Coordinates of C-alpha atoms in Angstrom, one line a residue:
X18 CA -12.2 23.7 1.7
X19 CA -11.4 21.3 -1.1
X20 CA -10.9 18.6 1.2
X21 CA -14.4 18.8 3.0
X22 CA -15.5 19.2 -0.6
X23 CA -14.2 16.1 -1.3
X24 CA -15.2 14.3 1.2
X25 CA -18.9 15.9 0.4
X26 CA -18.5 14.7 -3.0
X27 CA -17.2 11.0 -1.6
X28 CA -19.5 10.3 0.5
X29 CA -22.7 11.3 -2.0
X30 CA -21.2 8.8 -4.5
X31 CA -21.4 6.4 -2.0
X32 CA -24.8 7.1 -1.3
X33 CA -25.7 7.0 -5.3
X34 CA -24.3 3.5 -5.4
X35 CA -26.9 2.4 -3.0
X36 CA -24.2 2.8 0.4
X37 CA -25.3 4.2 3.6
X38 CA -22.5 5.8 5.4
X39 CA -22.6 5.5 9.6
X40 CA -21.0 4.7 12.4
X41 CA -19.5 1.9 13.9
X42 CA -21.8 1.8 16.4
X43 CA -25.1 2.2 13.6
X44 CA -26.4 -1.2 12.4
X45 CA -25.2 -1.7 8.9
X46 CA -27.6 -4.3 6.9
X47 CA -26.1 -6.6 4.0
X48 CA -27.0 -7.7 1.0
X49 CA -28.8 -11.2 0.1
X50 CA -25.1 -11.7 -1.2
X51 CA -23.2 -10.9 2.2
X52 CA -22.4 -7.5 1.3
X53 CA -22.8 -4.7 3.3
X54 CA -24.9 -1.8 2.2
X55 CA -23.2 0.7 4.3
X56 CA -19.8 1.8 4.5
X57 CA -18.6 1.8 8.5
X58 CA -16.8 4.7 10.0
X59 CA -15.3 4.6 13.6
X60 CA -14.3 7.2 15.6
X61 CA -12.2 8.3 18.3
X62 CA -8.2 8.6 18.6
X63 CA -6.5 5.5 18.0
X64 CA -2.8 4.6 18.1
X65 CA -0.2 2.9 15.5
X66 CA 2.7 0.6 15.3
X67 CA 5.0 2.2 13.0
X68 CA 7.3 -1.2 11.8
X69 CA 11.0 0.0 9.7
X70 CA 12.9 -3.2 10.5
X71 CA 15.1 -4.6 7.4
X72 CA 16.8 -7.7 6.6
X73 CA 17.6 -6.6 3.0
X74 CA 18.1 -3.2 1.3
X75 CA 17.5 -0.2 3.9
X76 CA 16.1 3.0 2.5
X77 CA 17.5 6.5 3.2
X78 CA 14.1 7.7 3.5
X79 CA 12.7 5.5 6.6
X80 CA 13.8 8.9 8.7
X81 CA 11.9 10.8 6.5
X82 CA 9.2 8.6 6.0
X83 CA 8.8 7.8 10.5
X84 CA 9.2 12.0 10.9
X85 CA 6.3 12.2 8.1
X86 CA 3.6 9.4 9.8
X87 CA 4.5 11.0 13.3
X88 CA 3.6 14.5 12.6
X89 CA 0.4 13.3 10.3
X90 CA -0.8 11.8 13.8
X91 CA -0.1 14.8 16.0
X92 CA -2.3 16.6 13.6
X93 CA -5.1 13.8 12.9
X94 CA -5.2 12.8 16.2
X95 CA -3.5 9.5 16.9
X96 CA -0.5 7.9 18.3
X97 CA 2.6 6.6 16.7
X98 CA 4.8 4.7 18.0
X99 CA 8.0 3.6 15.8
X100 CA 10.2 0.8 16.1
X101 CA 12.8 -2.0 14.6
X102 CA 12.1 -4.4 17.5
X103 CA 10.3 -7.8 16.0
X104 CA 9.7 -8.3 20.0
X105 CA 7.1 -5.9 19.3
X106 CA 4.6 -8.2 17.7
X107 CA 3.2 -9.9 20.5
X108 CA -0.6 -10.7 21.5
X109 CA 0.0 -8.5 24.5
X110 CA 1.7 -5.4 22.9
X111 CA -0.8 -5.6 19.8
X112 CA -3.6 -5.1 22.1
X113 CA -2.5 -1.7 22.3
X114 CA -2.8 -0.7 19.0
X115 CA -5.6 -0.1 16.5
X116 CA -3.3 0.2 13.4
X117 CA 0.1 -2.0 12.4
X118 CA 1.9 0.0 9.5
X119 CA 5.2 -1.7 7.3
X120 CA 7.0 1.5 6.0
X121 CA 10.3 0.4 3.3
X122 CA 10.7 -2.8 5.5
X123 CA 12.4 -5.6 3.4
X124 CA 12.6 -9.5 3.3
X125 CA 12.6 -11.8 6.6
X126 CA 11.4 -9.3 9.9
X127 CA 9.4 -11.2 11.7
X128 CA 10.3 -14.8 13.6
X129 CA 7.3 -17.6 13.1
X130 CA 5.6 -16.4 16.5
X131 CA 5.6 -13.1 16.1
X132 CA 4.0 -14.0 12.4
X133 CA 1.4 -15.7 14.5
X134 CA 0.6 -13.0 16.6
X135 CA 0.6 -10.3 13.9
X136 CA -1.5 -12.7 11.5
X137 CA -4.1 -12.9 14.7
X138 CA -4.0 -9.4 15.4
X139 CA -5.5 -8.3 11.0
X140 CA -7.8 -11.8 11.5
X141 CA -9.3 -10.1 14.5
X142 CA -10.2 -6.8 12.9
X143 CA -6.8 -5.0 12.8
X144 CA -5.8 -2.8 10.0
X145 CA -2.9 -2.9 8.2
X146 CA -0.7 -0.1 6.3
X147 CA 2.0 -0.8 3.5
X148 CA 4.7 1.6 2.2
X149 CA 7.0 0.9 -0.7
X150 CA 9.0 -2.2 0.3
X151 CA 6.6 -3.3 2.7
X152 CA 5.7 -5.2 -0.6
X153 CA 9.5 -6.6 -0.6
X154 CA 9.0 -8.2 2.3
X155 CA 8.2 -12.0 4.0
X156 CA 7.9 -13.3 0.6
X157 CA 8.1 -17.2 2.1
X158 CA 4.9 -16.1 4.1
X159 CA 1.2 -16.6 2.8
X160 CA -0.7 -14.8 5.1
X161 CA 1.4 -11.5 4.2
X162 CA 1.1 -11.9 0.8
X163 CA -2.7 -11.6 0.8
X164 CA -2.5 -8.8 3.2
X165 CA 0.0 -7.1 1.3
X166 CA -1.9 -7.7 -1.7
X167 CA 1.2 -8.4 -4.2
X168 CA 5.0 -9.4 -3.8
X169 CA 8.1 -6.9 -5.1
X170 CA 9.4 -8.3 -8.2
X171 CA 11.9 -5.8 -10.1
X172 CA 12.2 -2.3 -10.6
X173 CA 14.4 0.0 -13.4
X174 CA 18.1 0.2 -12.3
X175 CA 17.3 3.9 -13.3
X176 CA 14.9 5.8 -10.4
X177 CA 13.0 8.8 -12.7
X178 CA 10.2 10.7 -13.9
X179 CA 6.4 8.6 -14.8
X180 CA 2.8 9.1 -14.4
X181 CA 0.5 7.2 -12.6
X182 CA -4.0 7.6 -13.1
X183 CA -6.5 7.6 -10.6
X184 CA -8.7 5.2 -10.8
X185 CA -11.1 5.8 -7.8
X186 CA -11.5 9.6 -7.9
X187 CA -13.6 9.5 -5.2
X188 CA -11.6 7.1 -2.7
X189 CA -10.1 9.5 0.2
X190 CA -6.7 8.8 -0.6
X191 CA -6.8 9.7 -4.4
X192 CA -9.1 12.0 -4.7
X193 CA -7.1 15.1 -3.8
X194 CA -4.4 14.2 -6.5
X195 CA -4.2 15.5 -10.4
X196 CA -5.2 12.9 -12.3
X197 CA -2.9 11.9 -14.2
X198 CA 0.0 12.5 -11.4
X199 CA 3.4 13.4 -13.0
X200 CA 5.6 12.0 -10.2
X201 CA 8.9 13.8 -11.3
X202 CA 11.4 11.3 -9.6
X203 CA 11.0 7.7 -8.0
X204 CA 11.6 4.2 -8.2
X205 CA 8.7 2.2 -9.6
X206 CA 8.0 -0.8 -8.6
X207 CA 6.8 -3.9 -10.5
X208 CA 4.9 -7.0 -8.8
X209 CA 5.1 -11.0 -8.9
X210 CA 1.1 -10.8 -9.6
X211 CA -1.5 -8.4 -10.0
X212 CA -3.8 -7.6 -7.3
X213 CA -7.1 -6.9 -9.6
X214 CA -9.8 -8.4 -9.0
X215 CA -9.0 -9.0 -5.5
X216 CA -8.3 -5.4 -4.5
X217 CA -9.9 -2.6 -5.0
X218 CA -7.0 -0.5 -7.2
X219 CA -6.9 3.4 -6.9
X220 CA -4.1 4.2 -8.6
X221 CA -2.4 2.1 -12.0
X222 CA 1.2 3.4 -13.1
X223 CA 1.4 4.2 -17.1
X224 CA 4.6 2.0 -18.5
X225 CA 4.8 4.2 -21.4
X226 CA 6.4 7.3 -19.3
X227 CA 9.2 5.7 -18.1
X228 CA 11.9 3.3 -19.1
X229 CA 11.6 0.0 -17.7
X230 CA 14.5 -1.5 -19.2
X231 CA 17.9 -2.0 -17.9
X232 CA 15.9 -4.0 -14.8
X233 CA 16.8 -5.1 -11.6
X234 CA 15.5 -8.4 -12.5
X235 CA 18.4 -8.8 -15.1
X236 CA 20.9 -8.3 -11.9
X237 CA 22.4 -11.3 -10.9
X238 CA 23.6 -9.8 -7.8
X239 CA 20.1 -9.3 -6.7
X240 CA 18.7 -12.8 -4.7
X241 CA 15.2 -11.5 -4.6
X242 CA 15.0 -10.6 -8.7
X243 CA 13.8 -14.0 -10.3
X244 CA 16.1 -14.4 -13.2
X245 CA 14.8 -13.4 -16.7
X246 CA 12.3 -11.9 -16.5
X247 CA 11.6 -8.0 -17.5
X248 CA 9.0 -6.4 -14.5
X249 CA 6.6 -5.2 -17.5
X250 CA 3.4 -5.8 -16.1
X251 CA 1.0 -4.1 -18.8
X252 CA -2.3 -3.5 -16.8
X253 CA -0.5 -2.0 -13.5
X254 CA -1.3 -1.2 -10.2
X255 CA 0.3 0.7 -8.1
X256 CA -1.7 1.3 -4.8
X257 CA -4.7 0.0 -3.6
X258 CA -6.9 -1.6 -0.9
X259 CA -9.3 -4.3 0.6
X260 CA -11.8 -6.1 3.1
X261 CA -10.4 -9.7 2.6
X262 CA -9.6 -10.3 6.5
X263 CA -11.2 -9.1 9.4
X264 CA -8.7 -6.0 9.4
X265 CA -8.9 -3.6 6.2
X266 CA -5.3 -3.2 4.4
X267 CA -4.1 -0.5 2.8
X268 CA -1.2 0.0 0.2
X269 CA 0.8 2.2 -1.9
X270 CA 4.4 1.3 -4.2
X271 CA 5.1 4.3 -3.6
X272 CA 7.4 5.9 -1.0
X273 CA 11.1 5.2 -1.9
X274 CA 12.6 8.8 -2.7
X275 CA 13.2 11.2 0.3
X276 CA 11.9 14.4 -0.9
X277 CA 8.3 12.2 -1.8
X278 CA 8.2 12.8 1.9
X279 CA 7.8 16.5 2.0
X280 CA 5.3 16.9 -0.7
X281 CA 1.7 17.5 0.3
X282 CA 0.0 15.7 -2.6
X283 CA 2.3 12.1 -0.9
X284 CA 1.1 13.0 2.5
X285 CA -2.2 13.5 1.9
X286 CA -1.8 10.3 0.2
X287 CA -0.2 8.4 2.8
X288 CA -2.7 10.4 5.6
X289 CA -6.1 8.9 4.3
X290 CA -4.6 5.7 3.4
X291 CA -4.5 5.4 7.1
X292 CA -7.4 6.7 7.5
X293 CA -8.9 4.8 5.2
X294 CA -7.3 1.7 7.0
X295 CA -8.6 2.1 10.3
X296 CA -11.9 3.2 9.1
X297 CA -11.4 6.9 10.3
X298 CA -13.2 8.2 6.7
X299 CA -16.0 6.4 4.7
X300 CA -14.2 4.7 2.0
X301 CA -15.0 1.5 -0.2
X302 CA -11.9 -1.3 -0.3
X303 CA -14.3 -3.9 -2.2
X304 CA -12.6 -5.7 -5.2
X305 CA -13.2 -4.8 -8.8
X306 CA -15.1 -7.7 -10.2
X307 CA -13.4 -8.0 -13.5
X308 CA -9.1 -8.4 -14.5
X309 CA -8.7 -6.5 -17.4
X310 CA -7.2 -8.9 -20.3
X311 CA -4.7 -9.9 -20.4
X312 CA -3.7 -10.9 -17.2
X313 CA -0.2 -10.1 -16.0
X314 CA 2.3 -13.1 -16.8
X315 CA 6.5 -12.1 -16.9
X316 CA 7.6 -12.8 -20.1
X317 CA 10.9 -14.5 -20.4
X318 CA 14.0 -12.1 -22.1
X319 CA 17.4 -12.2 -22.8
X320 CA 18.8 -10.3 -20.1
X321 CA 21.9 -10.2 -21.6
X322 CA 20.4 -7.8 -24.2
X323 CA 20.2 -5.3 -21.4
X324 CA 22.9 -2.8 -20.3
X325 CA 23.3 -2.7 -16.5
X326 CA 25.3 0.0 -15.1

């Protein structure tokens, strides 16, 4: 009941702002700006590509994580299909799916033509699902970046307890949460850039509830962590969404602990962010127009101030 409540209660805001909510078969009008005035919402089942290949640090909780997304379709009606083959991402296979979702995959996992053929697949109107470390991932690659919305750059050596708002508290795949969410356990990420102003954020994590310091980014043993610098980020995001390509993307930092997994409040997270994705509920991914001040920039430390384990 609280869910259709929800979704009442989502799809009245929408209408308040001015947004029509229909289907993808419904004309939907736009603004003398290019905007649309509706928010589109496709039906039918659809199927997903379920992507866990690693060329870095492999998570414990990709099992978890693969069991989790397969049961959410058998109950939401769609497909899943998992797989570590990059042999996968070709025009031909891609055809088949609706839906392409990186779950904890890390650093180089796709060759320059299967890049091509994924790049073609969210250009023609394919959506796009990140987990965790799908944000750790073809860092040498443009396209992705954008899609991804922001690159990995350090976490805390130390996984534990922090908070994170909502900010959207009627987007689908926020609104069922407390707000604030006390996450009792997991590994929060920091990011090369922040995403606002081109994304539209839902939730922000709040740096004074857990200990950023010692940092990964102090590790010299890590080849990813640029040297120096501390992963404090100020204003930050830690899931969010957009319209920038053809395909809508959808992301979330969180996702690295096991028992995350399990916990309704994360699948019901991670459920109508792919919903959201593939346009399944009526949901806005339009950008914020203003970046809070100041703008992220890594300040330069003296790592060697810092105790690593």
């Amino acid at each position: 009941m609280k869910n259709a409540l929800v979704s009442m209660f989502a799809a009245g805001a929408m209408l308040v702002a001015g947004l029509q909510v229909v289907h993808a078969h419904d004309p939907c009008e736009k603004s003398s700006q290019g905007r649309e005035k509706c928010v589109v919402v496709r039906d039918g089942r659809f199927r997903a590509l379920l992507y866990t290949r690693t060329a870095g640090f492999r998570h414990p909780s990709i099992p978890a994580g693969i069991q989790t997304i397969q049961e959410l379709g058998d109950l939401n009606n769609f497909g899943v299909d998992a797989t570590e083959d990059p042999n996968a991402f070709t025009p031909e296979n891609l055809d088949n799916y609706e839906l392409v979702i990186f779950l904890n995959t890390t650093l180089d996992v796709l060759d320059g033509n299967q890049q091509q053929a994924f790049e073609a697949f969210v250009r023609g109107g394919g959506a796009f699902v990140g987990v965790h470390s799908a944000a750790d991932t073809e860092h040498d690659w443009p396209f992705y970046g954008e899609l991804v919305g922001a690159y990995f750059l350090a976490h805390p050596v130390l996984n534990q307890p922090g908070t994170v708002h909502v900010e959207d508290p009627y987007h689908p795949s926020v609104a069922h949460l407390d707000n604030p969410w006390e996450i009792r356990l997991e590994e929060f990420y920091s990011f090369k850039s922040n995403p606002r102003g081109r994304v539209r954020v839902l939730l922000s994590l709040d740096e004074s509830t857990y200990r950023q310091e010692p940092n990964t980014s102090c590790d010299p043993s890590g080849p990813t962590f640029p040297q120096g610098y501390d992963g404090k980020m100020g204003d930050h995001p830690v899931s969010w969404c957009h319209d920038r390509f053809a395909g809508r993307a959808w992301y979330t930092a969180l996702g690295h602990e096991v028992y995350l997994y399990g916990l309704p409040a994360f699948r019901q997270h991670l459920l109508k962010g792919i919903m959201t994705a593939t346009r399944r509920v009526p949901a806005r991914c339009d950008a914020e127009s203003k970046v809070p001040e100041p703008a992220y920039v890594p300040v330069l430390e003296a790592c060697e101030n810092q105790l690593l384990p």
